[in-house]
């Protein structure tokens, strides 16, 4: 089943560099075609270039390699993007149902572990209860 992915304007500016003229197929591809013995789904191969979709493991290794400051294993983690993205959406007022739709979680308790508001956000929320607050 194909799923829709929603991009914002910042991501859209990166797409021409990622796509390099491609108009269909996977967004993130490897630098080479799959080997002759490798069985790959047609959905995982760019029909224009024959390049295969970048696996999660390959993406994780590349991100770590390019963001590591103290050697391998010290760089960013792909899963951190999920945490920070959902937290930012929650802080900006997205409902639990919208967070579930965005993250494709079926249970609210699974989304809650990703939503970690900052101390500043909690403090700001608490200030809504302050006497004399003009926002009430």
Short mmCIF file of N, CA, C and O in Angstrom, two decimals:
data_model
loop_
_atom_site.label_atom_id
_atom_site.label_comp_id
_atom_site.label_asym_id
_atom_site.label_seq_id
_atom_site.Cartn_x
_atom_site.Cartn_y
_atom_site.Cartn_z
N UNK A 1 0.84 -1.18 0.00
CA UNK A 1 0.00 0.00 0.00
C UNK A 1 0.89 1.24 0.00
O UNK A 1 1.79 1.37 0.82
N UNK A 2 0.67 2.15 -0.89
CA UNK A 2 1.41 3.41 -0.93
C UNK A 2 0.80 4.37 0.06
O UNK A 2 -0.41 4.45 0.20
N UNK A 3 1.66 5.12 0.76
CA UNK A 3 1.19 6.09 1.72
C UNK A 3 1.66 7.47 1.31
O UNK A 3 2.72 7.63 0.73
N UNK A 4 0.86 8.47 1.62
CA UNK A 4 1.21 9.84 1.31
C UNK A 4 2.18 10.35 2.36
O UNK A 4 2.00 10.14 3.55
N UNK A 5 3.21 11.05 1.92
CA UNK A 5 4.16 11.69 2.82
C UNK A 5 3.99 13.18 2.65
O UNK A 5 3.94 13.68 1.53
N UNK A 6 3.88 13.91 3.76
CA UNK A 6 3.67 15.34 3.72
C UNK A 6 4.98 16.06 3.98
O UNK A 6 5.64 15.80 4.97
N UNK A 7 5.37 16.98 3.10
CA UNK A 7 6.60 17.74 3.23
C UNK A 7 6.25 19.19 3.51
O UNK A 7 5.26 19.69 3.02
N UNK A 8 7.11 19.86 4.25
CA UNK A 8 6.93 21.30 4.42
C UNK A 8 7.83 22.04 3.45
O UNK A 8 8.58 21.43 2.68
N UNK A 9 7.78 23.37 3.47
CA UNK A 9 8.54 24.16 2.50
C UNK A 9 10.04 23.95 2.64
O UNK A 9 10.77 23.93 1.66
N UNK A 10 10.53 23.79 3.87
CA UNK A 10 11.96 23.57 4.09
C UNK A 10 12.44 22.29 3.44
O UNK A 10 13.51 22.26 2.82
N UNK A 11 11.66 21.25 3.57
CA UNK A 11 12.02 19.98 2.96
C UNK A 11 11.94 20.08 1.44
O UNK A 11 12.78 19.55 0.73
N UNK A 12 10.94 20.78 0.96
CA UNK A 12 10.75 20.91 -0.49
C UNK A 12 11.96 21.57 -1.15
O UNK A 12 12.29 21.27 -2.29
N UNK A 13 12.64 22.47 -0.43
CA UNK A 13 13.82 23.11 -1.01
C UNK A 13 14.97 22.12 -1.20
O UNK A 13 15.82 22.29 -2.05
N UNK A 14 15.00 21.06 -0.39
CA UNK A 14 16.04 20.05 -0.49
C UNK A 14 15.76 19.03 -1.60
O UNK A 14 16.67 18.39 -2.10
N UNK A 15 14.50 18.87 -1.95
CA UNK A 15 14.13 17.81 -2.89
C UNK A 15 14.84 17.89 -4.24
O UNK A 15 15.26 16.86 -4.75
N UNK A 16 14.99 19.05 -4.87
CA UNK A 16 15.69 19.04 -6.16
C UNK A 16 17.09 18.44 -6.06
O UNK A 16 17.53 17.74 -6.96
N UNK A 17 17.78 18.70 -4.95
CA UNK A 17 19.12 18.14 -4.77
C UNK A 17 19.04 16.62 -4.57
O UNK A 17 19.89 15.89 -5.06
N UNK A 18 18.03 16.16 -3.83
CA UNK A 18 17.89 14.73 -3.58
C UNK A 18 17.44 13.98 -4.83
O UNK A 18 17.92 12.89 -5.12
N UNK A 19 16.52 14.58 -5.56
CA UNK A 19 15.93 13.89 -6.70
C UNK A 19 16.78 13.94 -7.96
O UNK A 19 16.68 13.06 -8.80
N UNK A 20 17.61 14.95 -8.10
CA UNK A 20 18.52 15.07 -9.25
C UNK A 20 17.80 14.82 -10.58
O UNK A 20 18.24 14.03 -11.40
N UNK A 21 16.66 15.46 -10.76
CA UNK A 21 15.93 15.35 -12.01
C UNK A 21 14.93 14.20 -12.07
O UNK A 21 14.16 14.11 -13.01
N UNK A 22 14.95 13.31 -11.09
CA UNK A 22 13.99 12.20 -11.11
C UNK A 22 12.60 12.72 -10.77
O UNK A 22 12.44 13.64 -9.98
N UNK A 23 11.58 12.13 -11.37
CA UNK A 23 10.20 12.56 -11.12
C UNK A 23 9.35 11.46 -10.52
O UNK A 23 8.18 11.67 -10.24
N UNK A 24 9.93 10.29 -10.31
CA UNK A 24 9.17 9.17 -9.72
C UNK A 24 10.15 8.23 -9.04
O UNK A 24 11.37 8.37 -9.18
N UNK A 25 9.60 7.29 -8.29
CA UNK A 25 10.44 6.33 -7.58
C UNK A 25 10.79 6.81 -6.18
O UNK A 25 10.31 7.84 -5.72
N UNK A 26 11.62 6.06 -5.46
CA UNK A 26 11.98 6.41 -4.09
C UNK A 26 12.74 7.73 -4.02
O UNK A 26 13.48 8.08 -4.94
N UNK A 27 12.55 8.46 -2.93
CA UNK A 27 13.26 9.73 -2.75
C UNK A 27 14.72 9.47 -2.41
O UNK A 27 15.62 10.03 -3.01
N UNK A 28 14.96 8.60 -1.44
CA UNK A 28 16.32 8.33 -0.99
C UNK A 28 16.82 7.03 -1.62
O UNK A 28 16.28 5.96 -1.36
N UNK A 29 17.80 7.14 -2.48
CA UNK A 29 18.32 5.97 -3.19
C UNK A 29 19.81 5.80 -2.92
O UNK A 29 20.51 6.74 -2.57
N UNK A 30 20.28 4.57 -3.11
CA UNK A 30 21.70 4.28 -2.96
C UNK A 30 22.45 4.84 -4.15
O UNK A 30 21.85 5.34 -5.11
N UNK A 31 23.76 4.73 -4.13
CA UNK A 31 24.57 5.23 -5.23
C UNK A 31 24.81 4.18 -6.31
O UNK A 31 25.52 4.43 -7.27
N UNK A 32 24.25 2.99 -6.14
CA UNK A 32 24.46 1.94 -7.15
C UNK A 32 23.20 1.09 -7.31
O UNK A 32 22.30 1.10 -6.47
N UNK A 33 23.20 0.34 -8.39
CA UNK A 33 22.06 -0.55 -8.67
C UNK A 33 22.19 -1.82 -7.85
O UNK A 33 23.29 -2.22 -7.49
N UNK A 34 21.06 -2.50 -7.58
CA UNK A 34 21.13 -3.77 -6.85
C UNK A 34 21.93 -4.81 -7.65
O UNK A 34 21.88 -4.82 -8.88
N UNK A 35 22.65 -5.66 -6.94
CA UNK A 35 23.44 -6.71 -7.59
C UNK A 35 22.55 -7.73 -8.28
O UNK A 35 21.35 -7.80 -8.04
N UNK A 36 23.14 -8.57 -9.14
CA UNK A 36 22.35 -9.53 -9.92
C UNK A 36 21.61 -10.56 -9.06
O UNK A 36 20.55 -11.02 -9.44
N UNK A 37 22.13 -10.91 -7.89
CA UNK A 37 21.46 -11.90 -7.05
C UNK A 37 20.49 -11.30 -6.06
O UNK A 37 19.82 -12.01 -5.32
N UNK A 38 20.38 -9.99 -6.02
CA UNK A 38 19.54 -9.29 -5.05
C UNK A 38 18.12 -9.17 -5.57
O UNK A 38 17.89 -8.65 -6.66
N UNK A 39 17.15 -9.70 -4.81
CA UNK A 39 15.75 -9.60 -5.19
C UNK A 39 15.18 -8.33 -4.55
O UNK A 39 15.16 -8.20 -3.34
N UNK A 40 14.76 -7.40 -5.38
CA UNK A 40 14.24 -6.12 -4.92
C UNK A 40 12.87 -5.88 -5.53
O UNK A 40 12.68 -6.10 -6.73
N UNK A 41 11.94 -5.43 -4.71
CA UNK A 41 10.60 -5.10 -5.19
C UNK A 41 10.69 -3.96 -6.20
O UNK A 41 11.48 -3.03 -6.03
N UNK A 42 9.89 -4.00 -7.26
CA UNK A 42 9.89 -2.90 -8.24
C UNK A 42 9.62 -1.54 -7.60
O UNK A 42 10.12 -0.53 -8.06
N UNK A 43 8.86 -1.51 -6.50
CA UNK A 43 8.59 -0.25 -5.80
C UNK A 43 9.84 0.32 -5.16
O UNK A 43 9.90 1.51 -4.86
N UNK A 44 10.84 -0.53 -4.91
CA UNK A 44 12.06 -0.10 -4.23
C UNK A 44 13.18 0.25 -5.19
O UNK A 44 14.33 0.40 -4.80
N UNK A 45 12.87 0.36 -6.48
CA UNK A 45 13.87 0.70 -7.49
C UNK A 45 13.36 1.89 -8.30
O UNK A 45 12.20 1.91 -8.73
N UNK A 46 14.21 2.87 -8.51
CA UNK A 46 13.84 4.01 -9.34
C UNK A 46 13.71 3.54 -10.78
O UNK A 46 14.67 2.99 -11.34
N UNK A 47 12.55 3.74 -11.42
CA UNK A 47 12.37 3.27 -12.79
C UNK A 47 13.23 4.03 -13.81
O UNK A 47 13.52 3.52 -14.88
N UNK A 48 13.68 5.23 -13.45
CA UNK A 48 14.49 6.03 -14.37
C UNK A 48 15.98 5.69 -14.31
O UNK A 48 16.66 5.64 -15.32
N UNK A 49 16.49 5.45 -13.09
CA UNK A 49 17.93 5.25 -12.92
C UNK A 49 18.31 3.82 -12.57
O UNK A 49 19.47 3.44 -12.71
N UNK A 50 17.35 3.03 -12.07
CA UNK A 50 17.65 1.67 -11.63
C UNK A 50 18.28 1.61 -10.25
O UNK A 50 18.67 0.54 -9.78
N UNK A 51 18.40 2.76 -9.56
CA UNK A 51 18.99 2.79 -8.23
C UNK A 51 17.98 2.31 -7.19
O UNK A 51 16.78 2.60 -7.30
N UNK A 52 18.47 1.57 -6.20
CA UNK A 52 17.60 0.99 -5.18
C UNK A 52 17.34 1.98 -4.05
O UNK A 52 18.14 2.87 -3.79
N UNK A 53 16.20 1.79 -3.38
CA UNK A 53 15.84 2.58 -2.21
C UNK A 53 16.89 2.40 -1.11
O UNK A 53 17.38 1.30 -0.89
N UNK A 54 17.21 3.47 -0.43
CA UNK A 54 18.16 3.42 0.68
C UNK A 54 17.48 2.73 1.86
O UNK A 54 16.37 3.10 2.26
N UNK A 55 18.11 1.71 2.42
CA UNK A 55 17.52 1.00 3.55
C UNK A 55 17.63 1.83 4.82
O UNK A 55 18.44 2.77 4.90
N UNK A 56 16.85 1.48 5.83
CA UNK A 56 16.90 2.19 7.10
C UNK A 56 18.30 2.08 7.71
O UNK A 56 18.84 3.05 8.21
N UNK A 57 18.89 0.90 7.62
CA UNK A 57 20.24 0.70 8.17
C UNK A 57 21.27 1.56 7.47
O UNK A 57 22.15 2.13 8.10
N UNK A 58 21.17 1.67 6.14
CA UNK A 58 22.10 2.51 5.39
C UNK A 58 21.91 3.98 5.75
O UNK A 58 22.88 4.72 5.92
N UNK A 59 20.66 4.40 5.87
CA UNK A 59 20.38 5.79 6.23
C UNK A 59 20.90 6.10 7.63
O UNK A 59 21.49 7.15 7.87
N UNK A 60 20.71 5.17 8.55
CA UNK A 60 21.19 5.35 9.92
C UNK A 60 22.71 5.48 9.94
O UNK A 60 23.28 6.36 10.59
N UNK A 61 23.39 4.63 9.19
CA UNK A 61 24.86 4.67 9.15
C UNK A 61 25.37 5.97 8.51
O UNK A 61 26.32 6.57 9.01
N UNK A 62 24.73 6.42 7.43
CA UNK A 62 25.14 7.67 6.78
C UNK A 62 24.93 8.87 7.69
O UNK A 62 25.80 9.75 7.79
N UNK A 63 23.79 8.92 8.37
CA UNK A 63 23.52 10.03 9.28
C UNK A 63 24.53 10.05 10.42
O UNK A 63 25.07 11.11 10.76
N UNK A 64 24.82 8.90 10.98
CA UNK A 64 25.81 8.83 12.06
C UNK A 64 27.19 9.25 11.55
O UNK A 64 27.88 10.04 12.19
N UNK A 65 27.56 8.77 10.39
CA UNK A 65 28.87 9.09 9.82
C UNK A 65 29.06 10.59 9.61
O UNK A 65 30.12 11.14 9.87
N UNK A 66 28.00 11.25 9.16
CA UNK A 66 28.13 12.67 8.82
C UNK A 66 27.82 13.62 9.97
O UNK A 66 28.01 14.83 9.82
N UNK A 67 27.37 13.09 11.11
CA UNK A 67 27.08 13.96 12.26
C UNK A 67 27.88 13.59 13.49
O UNK A 67 27.78 14.29 14.50
N UNK A 68 28.67 12.52 13.42
CA UNK A 68 29.45 12.09 14.58
C UNK A 68 30.52 13.11 14.93
O UNK A 68 31.19 13.64 14.05
N UNK A 69 30.67 13.37 16.23
CA UNK A 69 31.69 14.31 16.68
C UNK A 69 32.80 13.63 17.47
O UNK A 69 33.91 14.13 17.55
N UNK A 70 32.48 12.48 18.06
CA UNK A 70 33.48 11.76 18.85
C UNK A 70 33.64 10.32 18.36
O UNK A 70 33.76 9.41 19.15
N UNK A 71 33.60 10.12 17.06
CA UNK A 71 33.78 8.79 16.51
C UNK A 71 32.46 8.11 16.18
O UNK A 71 31.39 8.64 16.47
N UNK A 72 32.52 6.94 15.56
CA UNK A 72 31.32 6.22 15.14
C UNK A 72 30.37 5.96 16.32
O UNK A 72 30.80 5.68 17.43
N UNK A 73 29.09 6.09 16.05
CA UNK A 73 28.09 5.84 17.07
C UNK A 73 27.75 7.04 17.93
O UNK A 73 26.93 6.95 18.82
N UNK A 74 28.36 8.20 17.64
CA UNK A 74 28.08 9.39 18.45
C UNK A 74 27.27 10.43 17.69
O UNK A 74 27.01 11.51 18.21
N UNK A 75 26.86 10.12 16.47
CA UNK A 75 26.10 11.07 15.66
C UNK A 75 24.62 11.02 15.96
O UNK A 75 24.16 10.36 16.89
N UNK A 76 23.87 11.73 15.15
CA UNK A 76 22.42 11.79 15.32
C UNK A 76 21.81 10.43 14.99
O UNK A 76 22.38 9.61 14.29
N UNK A 77 20.59 10.24 15.48
CA UNK A 77 19.86 9.00 15.27
C UNK A 77 18.56 9.34 14.54
O UNK A 77 17.89 10.32 14.88
N UNK A 78 18.20 8.55 13.54
CA UNK A 78 16.98 8.82 12.78
C UNK A 78 15.75 8.86 13.68
O UNK A 78 14.82 9.63 13.44
N UNK A 79 15.74 8.03 14.71
CA UNK A 79 14.56 7.97 15.58
C UNK A 79 14.38 9.27 16.36
O UNK A 79 13.28 9.61 16.74
N UNK A 80 15.47 10.00 16.59
CA UNK A 80 15.37 11.28 17.30
C UNK A 80 14.50 12.27 16.53
O UNK A 80 13.83 13.10 17.12
N UNK A 81 14.52 12.20 15.21
CA UNK A 81 13.68 13.09 14.43
C UNK A 81 12.21 12.86 14.70
O UNK A 81 11.42 13.79 14.72
N UNK A 82 11.85 11.62 14.90
CA UNK A 82 10.45 11.31 15.20
C UNK A 82 10.07 11.92 16.53
O UNK A 82 9.02 12.53 16.67
N UNK A 83 10.93 11.74 17.54
CA UNK A 83 10.65 12.29 18.86
C UNK A 83 10.52 13.81 18.80
O UNK A 83 9.55 14.38 19.27
N UNK A 84 11.52 14.46 18.21
CA UNK A 84 11.53 15.92 18.22
C UNK A 84 10.40 16.48 17.35
O UNK A 84 9.80 17.50 17.71
N UNK A 85 10.10 15.83 16.25
CA UNK A 85 9.02 16.31 15.39
C UNK A 85 7.66 16.23 16.08
O UNK A 85 6.88 17.18 16.05
N UNK A 86 7.37 15.11 16.72
CA UNK A 86 6.09 14.97 17.41
C UNK A 86 6.01 15.91 18.61
O UNK A 86 4.96 16.47 18.90
N UNK A 87 7.11 16.08 19.31
CA UNK A 87 7.12 17.00 20.45
C UNK A 87 6.83 18.42 19.97
O UNK A 87 5.99 19.12 20.55
N UNK A 88 7.48 18.83 18.90
CA UNK A 88 7.26 20.19 18.38
C UNK A 88 5.82 20.38 17.94
O UNK A 88 5.21 21.42 18.22
N UNK A 89 5.25 19.41 17.27
CA UNK A 89 3.85 19.51 16.86
C UNK A 89 2.93 19.59 18.07
O UNK A 89 1.96 20.36 18.08
N UNK A 90 3.22 18.81 19.10
CA UNK A 90 2.40 18.84 20.32
C UNK A 90 2.50 20.17 21.03
O UNK A 90 1.49 20.73 21.48
N UNK A 91 3.69 20.72 21.13
CA UNK A 91 3.89 22.01 21.77
C UNK A 91 3.13 23.10 21.02
O UNK A 91 2.60 24.03 21.61
N UNK A 92 3.06 22.97 19.71
CA UNK A 92 2.35 23.97 18.90
C UNK A 92 0.84 23.76 18.89
O UNK A 92 0.13 24.45 18.18
N UNK A 93 0.36 22.76 19.63
CA UNK A 93 -1.08 22.61 19.80
C UNK A 93 -1.73 21.49 19.02
O UNK A 93 -2.96 21.39 19.01
N UNK A 94 -0.97 20.64 18.37
CA UNK A 94 -1.58 19.52 17.64
C UNK A 94 -2.27 18.58 18.63
O UNK A 94 -1.76 18.31 19.71
N UNK A 95 -3.44 18.13 18.28
CA UNK A 95 -4.20 17.23 19.15
C UNK A 95 -3.56 15.84 19.14
O UNK A 95 -2.79 15.49 18.24
N UNK A 96 -3.92 15.05 20.12
CA UNK A 96 -3.42 13.68 20.20
C UNK A 96 -3.82 12.89 18.96
O UNK A 96 -3.01 12.13 18.41
N UNK A 97 -5.03 13.10 18.47
CA UNK A 97 -5.47 12.39 17.26
C UNK A 97 -4.63 12.77 16.05
O UNK A 97 -4.30 11.92 15.22
N UNK A 98 -4.27 14.05 15.93
CA UNK A 98 -3.44 14.46 14.81
C UNK A 98 -2.03 13.90 14.95
O UNK A 98 -1.42 13.48 13.96
N UNK A 99 -1.49 13.87 16.18
CA UNK A 99 -0.17 13.26 16.39
C UNK A 99 -0.20 11.78 16.02
O UNK A 99 0.75 11.26 15.44
N UNK A 100 -1.29 11.11 16.36
CA UNK A 100 -1.42 9.69 16.01
C UNK A 100 -1.48 9.52 14.49
O UNK A 100 -0.87 8.61 13.95
N UNK A 101 -2.21 10.39 13.82
CA UNK A 101 -2.30 10.29 12.36
C UNK A 101 -0.94 10.55 11.72
O UNK A 101 -0.54 9.83 10.80
N UNK A 102 -0.22 11.55 12.19
CA UNK A 102 1.08 11.90 11.63
C UNK A 102 2.09 10.77 11.82
O UNK A 102 2.85 10.43 10.93
N UNK A 103 2.09 10.17 13.03
CA UNK A 103 3.08 9.14 13.34
C UNK A 103 2.62 7.73 12.96
O UNK A 103 3.39 6.78 13.05
N UNK A 104 1.36 7.62 12.56
CA UNK A 104 0.76 6.34 12.19
C UNK A 104 0.69 5.35 13.35
O UNK A 104 0.77 4.14 13.16
N UNK A 105 0.56 5.88 14.57
CA UNK A 105 0.36 5.02 15.72
C UNK A 105 -1.12 4.72 15.88
O UNK A 105 -1.97 5.57 15.57
N UNK A 106 -1.43 3.54 16.37
CA UNK A 106 -2.83 3.16 16.58
C UNK A 106 -3.28 3.39 18.01
O UNK A 106 -4.46 3.51 18.28
N UNK A 107 -2.34 3.43 18.95
CA UNK A 107 -2.69 3.57 20.36
C UNK A 107 -2.13 4.87 20.93
O UNK A 107 -0.95 5.18 20.72
N UNK A 108 -2.95 5.61 21.68
CA UNK A 108 -2.48 6.88 22.26
C UNK A 108 -1.26 6.72 23.16
O UNK A 108 -0.37 7.57 23.16
N UNK A 109 -1.19 5.62 23.90
CA UNK A 109 -0.05 5.44 24.82
C UNK A 109 1.28 5.33 24.06
O UNK A 109 2.34 5.66 24.59
N UNK A 110 1.24 4.86 22.82
CA UNK A 110 2.48 4.77 22.03
C UNK A 110 2.95 6.15 21.57
O UNK A 110 4.14 6.39 21.45
N UNK A 111 2.01 7.06 21.30
CA UNK A 111 2.38 8.41 20.90
C UNK A 111 2.90 9.19 22.10
O UNK A 111 3.84 9.97 21.99
N UNK A 112 2.30 8.97 23.26
CA UNK A 112 2.67 9.74 24.45
C UNK A 112 4.15 9.60 24.79
O UNK A 112 4.75 10.52 25.31
N UNK A 113 4.74 8.47 24.52
CA UNK A 113 6.16 8.32 24.86
C UNK A 113 7.07 9.15 23.96
O UNK A 113 8.22 9.41 24.29
N UNK A 114 6.56 9.59 22.80
CA UNK A 114 7.34 10.44 21.91
C UNK A 114 7.19 11.91 22.25
O UNK A 114 8.02 12.72 21.87
N UNK A 115 6.10 12.26 22.89
CA UNK A 115 5.81 13.67 23.17
C UNK A 115 6.44 14.06 24.49
O UNK A 115 5.99 13.67 25.55
N UNK A 116 7.53 14.82 24.42
CA UNK A 116 8.26 15.23 25.61
C UNK A 116 8.42 16.76 25.59
O UNK A 116 9.42 17.28 25.10
N UNK A 117 7.41 17.48 26.13
CA UNK A 117 7.51 18.94 26.12
C UNK A 117 8.64 19.43 27.02
O UNK A 117 8.98 18.80 28.01
N UNK A 118 9.21 20.56 26.66
CA UNK A 118 10.30 21.14 27.44
C UNK A 118 9.77 21.74 28.74
O UNK A 118 8.57 21.99 28.89
N UNK A 119 10.69 22.03 29.65
CA UNK A 119 10.32 22.69 30.91
C UNK A 119 9.72 24.06 30.62
O UNK A 119 8.78 24.48 31.29
N UNK A 120 10.24 24.75 29.61
CA UNK A 120 9.73 26.07 29.24
C UNK A 120 8.28 25.98 28.77
O UNK A 120 7.45 26.82 29.12
N UNK A 121 7.96 24.94 27.98
CA UNK A 121 6.59 24.78 27.49
C UNK A 121 5.63 24.50 28.64
O UNK A 121 4.52 25.04 28.67
N UNK A 122 6.06 23.68 29.56
CA UNK A 122 5.21 23.36 30.72
C UNK A 122 5.04 24.60 31.59
O UNK A 122 3.95 24.89 32.08
N UNK A 123 6.11 25.37 31.76
CA UNK A 123 6.04 26.61 32.54
C UNK A 123 5.08 27.60 31.89
O UNK A 123 4.27 28.24 32.57
N UNK A 124 5.17 27.73 30.57
CA UNK A 124 4.27 28.64 29.85
C UNK A 124 2.82 28.21 30.00
O UNK A 124 1.93 29.03 30.21
N UNK A 125 2.57 26.91 29.91
CA UNK A 125 1.22 26.39 30.09
C UNK A 125 0.71 26.69 31.50
O UNK A 125 -0.42 27.13 31.70
N UNK A 126 1.56 26.47 32.49
CA UNK A 126 1.19 26.71 33.88
C UNK A 126 0.89 28.19 34.12
O UNK A 126 -0.01 28.53 34.90
N UNK A 127 1.59 29.07 33.41
CA UNK A 127 1.37 30.51 33.59
C UNK A 127 -0.02 30.94 33.15
O UNK A 127 -0.50 32.01 33.55
N UNK A 128 -0.71 30.12 32.36
CA UNK A 128 -2.08 30.44 31.97
C UNK A 128 -3.00 30.50 33.17
O UNK A 128 -4.06 31.13 33.12
N UNK A 129 -2.64 29.82 34.24
CA UNK A 129 -3.46 29.79 35.45
C UNK A 129 -3.13 30.94 36.41
O UNK A 129 -3.78 31.08 37.44
N UNK A 130 -2.15 31.74 36.08
CA UNK A 130 -1.72 32.82 36.97
C UNK A 130 -2.81 33.85 37.13
O UNK A 130 -3.52 34.18 36.17
N UNK A 131 -2.98 34.40 38.36
CA UNK A 131 -4.00 35.44 38.58
C UNK A 131 -3.69 36.66 37.71
O UNK A 131 -2.55 37.05 37.53
N UNK A 132 -4.74 37.23 37.12
CA UNK A 132 -4.59 38.43 36.34
C UNK A 132 -4.09 38.18 34.92
O UNK A 132 -3.77 39.12 34.21
N UNK A 133 -4.03 36.95 34.51
CA UNK A 133 -3.57 36.65 33.14
C UNK A 133 -4.62 37.16 32.15
O UNK A 133 -5.78 36.81 32.22
N UNK A 134 -4.19 38.00 31.24
CA UNK A 134 -5.09 38.62 30.26
C UNK A 134 -5.62 37.61 29.25
O UNK A 134 -6.59 37.89 28.56
N UNK A 135 -5.01 36.46 29.15
CA UNK A 135 -5.43 35.49 28.13
C UNK A 135 -6.64 34.68 28.56
O UNK A 135 -7.19 33.93 27.80
N UNK A 136 -7.07 34.81 29.82
CA UNK A 136 -8.22 34.03 30.29
C UNK A 136 -9.52 34.69 29.95
O UNK A 136 -9.67 35.82 29.74
#
